[in-house]
Amino acid sequence: MPPPAPPLDRAARPPPAPGPAGEALYQHLYAGEYGEGAQASGDRARMLAWLASLDPSREELLALQDLVALNQRLQAEARAETETLGAREAALLNPIYAELLGLYARPAPPTEAELAPLAARLEQARAKVEEGIDPHGARFDRVVELFEACAALVRSLPEDRRRALGEARFFLGRKLGPFSTPGEGAALLGSTWEALDFAALKVDPRDATEGHMDIGGLWAAERVRGGQSDSLLENQLATILMVASAMEGLNQAIEVRLGQRAALDFNPQPVGLD
């Protein structure tokens, strides 16, 4: 018999603070919040801290706003397409599903002779649902359009700001964490320090003199493998920007940075890309 699996460590904790003064502020901010009441405020603080670390020019801030606007437009297109497909499905598929439900509601299961006509009718109905629309192709085109816009912005930035782009993960913990993102999403982003995964920090000793908002310290392990966040390649940075452009409140945070909005004047709106 195989040996028993080791018990789960329910008492896992992050590594201790690097100095007697306690944990740096950025670590407490990255820990996040449980409820929505404080989460929006915490996200706003994390976004503004990231923008301060990035220190973009006015033109770069406007380019970030363009990414948010592009995400919103693509999301509106996706919603309109889904509504059209949904209306067609309700009209064409529901009657066939009703017949199928009736067959399986009987004590005896339906015969192959009874099921075969339903298969043919469903095939025809699905073709009519997608008539004039290529939903999978359209979604691919939307993702490519957003990705290419993000990649263009990455390429336009000087090297120091390219590195700081990866630190957008500071406010994307809930989107990129192990309990909220499928594995393939994490593979695309290439993050070595996921939310709640404190083991990665043990690879590199923490600096006792770190600043309270040295948010790049969250990914200290990456410095072992390359330069400061150099392990994040252009495509990975573009993917992070894709996720960031869907983050509630990013546009308002940019407006604060531009001097167009007060820091406490905050009403986030979701803009996710389906």
PDB file of C-alpha atoms in Angstrom, residues 49-139:
ATOM      1  CA  ALA A  49       0.620  53.180  -5.161  1.00  0.00           C
ATOM      2  CA  TRP A  50       1.326  51.229  -8.343  1.00  0.00           C
ATOM      3  CA  LEU A  51       0.862  54.334 -10.501  1.00  0.00           C
ATOM      4  CA  ALA A  52       3.232  56.230  -8.229  1.00  0.00           C
ATOM      5  CA  SER A  53       5.795  53.422  -8.585  1.00  0.00           C
ATOM      6  CA  LEU A  54       5.299  53.354 -12.350  1.00  0.00           C
ATOM      7  CA  ASP A  55       5.551  57.166 -12.517  1.00  0.00           C
ATOM      8  CA  PRO A  56       4.136  57.398 -16.047  1.00  0.00           C
ATOM      9  CA  SER A  57       4.123  60.561 -18.104  1.00  0.00           C
ATOM     10  CA  ARG A  58       0.840  62.256 -18.957  1.00  0.00           C
ATOM     11  CA  GLU A  59       0.944  60.659 -22.400  1.00  0.00           C
ATOM     12  CA  GLU A  60       1.455  57.222 -20.849  1.00  0.00           C
ATOM     13  CA  LEU A  61      -1.437  57.781 -18.446  1.00  0.00           C
ATOM     14  CA  LEU A  62      -3.656  58.683 -21.381  1.00  0.00           C
ATOM     15  CA  ALA A  63      -2.493  55.515 -23.155  1.00  0.00           C
ATOM     16  CA  LEU A  64      -3.522  53.493 -20.088  1.00  0.00           C
ATOM     17  CA  GLN A  65      -6.922  55.182 -20.229  1.00  0.00           C
ATOM     18  CA  ASP A  66      -7.188  54.192 -23.882  1.00  0.00           C
ATOM     19  CA  LEU A  67      -6.681  50.552 -22.875  1.00  0.00           C
ATOM     20  CA  VAL A  68      -9.522  50.786 -20.357  1.00  0.00           C
ATOM     21  CA  ALA A  69     -11.773  52.403 -22.998  1.00  0.00           C
ATOM     22  CA  LEU A  70     -10.859  49.682 -25.503  1.00  0.00           C
ATOM     23  CA  ASN A  71     -11.690  47.019 -22.939  1.00  0.00           C
ATOM     24  CA  GLN A  72     -15.074  48.680 -22.328  1.00  0.00           C
ATOM     25  CA  ARG A  73     -15.857  48.797 -26.056  1.00  0.00           C
ATOM     26  CA  LEU A  74     -14.914  45.162 -26.562  1.00  0.00           C
ATOM     27  CA  GLN A  75     -16.961  44.171 -23.533  1.00  0.00           C
ATOM     28  CA  ALA A  76     -20.011  45.995 -24.933  1.00  0.00           C
ATOM     29  CA  GLU A  77     -19.565  44.144 -28.227  1.00  0.00           C
ATOM     30  CA  ALA A  78     -19.335  40.830 -26.362  1.00  0.00           C
ATOM     31  CA  ARG A  79     -22.507  41.566 -24.389  1.00  0.00           C
ATOM     32  CA  ALA A  80     -24.462  42.519 -27.515  1.00  0.00           C
ATOM     33  CA  GLU A  81     -23.318  39.349 -29.274  1.00  0.00           C
ATOM     34  CA  THR A  82     -24.255  37.192 -26.283  1.00  0.00           C
ATOM     35  CA  GLU A  83     -27.715  38.775 -26.112  1.00  0.00           C
ATOM     36  CA  THR A  84     -28.323  38.038 -29.788  1.00  0.00           C
ATOM     37  CA  LEU A  85     -27.155  34.438 -29.462  1.00  0.00           C
ATOM     38  CA  GLY A  86     -29.142  33.980 -26.262  1.00  0.00           C
ATOM     39  CA  ALA A  87     -32.386  35.158 -27.854  1.00  0.00           C
ATOM     40  CA  ARG A  88     -31.890  32.795 -30.786  1.00  0.00           C
ATOM     41  CA  GLU A  89     -31.086  29.881 -28.480  1.00  0.00           C
ATOM     42  CA  ALA A  90     -34.210  30.429 -26.399  1.00  0.00           C
ATOM     43  CA  ALA A  91     -36.387  30.374 -29.507  1.00  0.00           C
ATOM     44  CA  LEU A  92     -34.711  27.466 -31.286  1.00  0.00           C
ATOM     45  CA  LEU A  93     -33.308  25.183 -28.579  1.00  0.00           C
ATOM     46  CA  ASN A  94     -35.840  25.357 -25.763  1.00  0.00           C
ATOM     47  CA  PRO A  95     -38.601  23.487 -27.652  1.00  0.00           C
ATOM     48  CA  ILE A  96     -36.194  20.652 -28.459  1.00  0.00           C
ATOM     49  CA  TYR A  97     -34.947  20.539 -24.877  1.00  0.00           C
ATOM     50  CA  ALA A  98     -38.576  20.362 -23.697  1.00  0.00           C
ATOM     51  CA  GLU A  99     -39.119  17.264 -25.825  1.00  0.00           C
ATOM     52  CA  LEU A 100     -35.934  15.709 -24.491  1.00  0.00           C
ATOM     53  CA  LEU A 101     -37.014  16.389 -20.914  1.00  0.00           C
ATOM     54  CA  GLY A 102     -40.331  14.717 -21.628  1.00  0.00           C
ATOM     55  CA  LEU A 103     -38.607  11.613 -22.958  1.00  0.00           C
ATOM     56  CA  TYR A 104     -36.376  11.299 -19.898  1.00  0.00           C
ATOM     57  CA  ALA A 105     -39.258  11.956 -17.509  1.00  0.00           C
ATOM     58  CA  ARG A 106     -40.793   8.598 -18.462  1.00  0.00           C
ATOM     59  CA  PRO A 107     -40.050   5.500 -16.384  1.00  0.00           C
ATOM     60  CA  ALA A 108     -38.212   3.852 -19.288  1.00  0.00           C
ATOM     61  CA  PRO A 109     -35.300   5.666 -20.948  1.00  0.00           C
ATOM     62  CA  PRO A 110     -35.787   6.840 -24.543  1.00  0.00           C
ATOM     63  CA  THR A 111     -34.784   4.563 -27.394  1.00  0.00           C
ATOM     64  CA  GLU A 112     -32.125   5.291 -29.983  1.00  0.00           C
ATOM     65  CA  ALA A 113     -34.899   5.714 -32.553  1.00  0.00           C
ATOM     66  CA  GLU A 114     -36.471   8.441 -30.416  1.00  0.00           C
ATOM     67  CA  LEU A 115     -33.188  10.251 -29.734  1.00  0.00           C
ATOM     68  CA  ALA A 116     -31.797  10.282 -33.293  1.00  0.00           C
ATOM     69  CA  PRO A 117     -34.285  12.858 -34.669  1.00  0.00           C
ATOM     70  CA  LEU A 118     -33.556  15.182 -31.744  1.00  0.00           C
ATOM     71  CA  ALA A 119     -29.835  15.061 -32.516  1.00  0.00           C
ATOM     72  CA  ALA A 120     -30.487  16.086 -36.118  1.00  0.00           C
ATOM     73  CA  ARG A 121     -32.824  18.878 -35.065  1.00  0.00           C
ATOM     74  CA  LEU A 122     -30.335  20.208 -32.509  1.00  0.00           C
ATOM     75  CA  GLU A 123     -27.595  20.267 -35.133  1.00  0.00           C
ATOM     76  CA  GLN A 124     -29.808  22.298 -37.469  1.00  0.00           C
ATOM     77  CA  ALA A 125     -30.945  24.604 -34.663  1.00  0.00           C
ATOM     78  CA  ARG A 126     -27.386  25.333 -33.530  1.00  0.00           C
ATOM     79  CA  ALA A 127     -26.405  26.212 -37.083  1.00  0.00           C
ATOM     80  CA  LYS A 128     -29.261  28.747 -37.157  1.00  0.00           C
ATOM     81  CA  VAL A 129     -28.235  30.163 -33.769  1.00  0.00           C
ATOM     82  CA  GLU A 130     -24.777  31.035 -35.125  1.00  0.00           C
ATOM     83  CA  GLU A 131     -26.008  32.078 -38.574  1.00  0.00           C
ATOM     84  CA  GLY A 132     -24.052  35.176 -39.601  1.00  0.00           C
ATOM     85  CA  ILE A 133     -22.088  35.128 -36.323  1.00  0.00           C
ATOM     86  CA  ASP A 134     -18.809  33.422 -35.474  1.00  0.00           C
ATOM     87  CA  PRO A 135     -18.819  33.718 -31.660  1.00  0.00           C
ATOM     88  CA  HIS A 136     -15.559  31.863 -31.100  1.00  0.00           C
ATOM     89  CA  GLY A 137     -13.774  33.761 -33.852  1.00  0.00           C
ATOM     90  CA  ALA A 138     -15.199  37.078 -32.640  1.00  0.00           C
ATOM     91  CA  ARG A 139     -14.034  36.440 -29.101  1.00  0.00           C
TER      92      ARG A 139
END
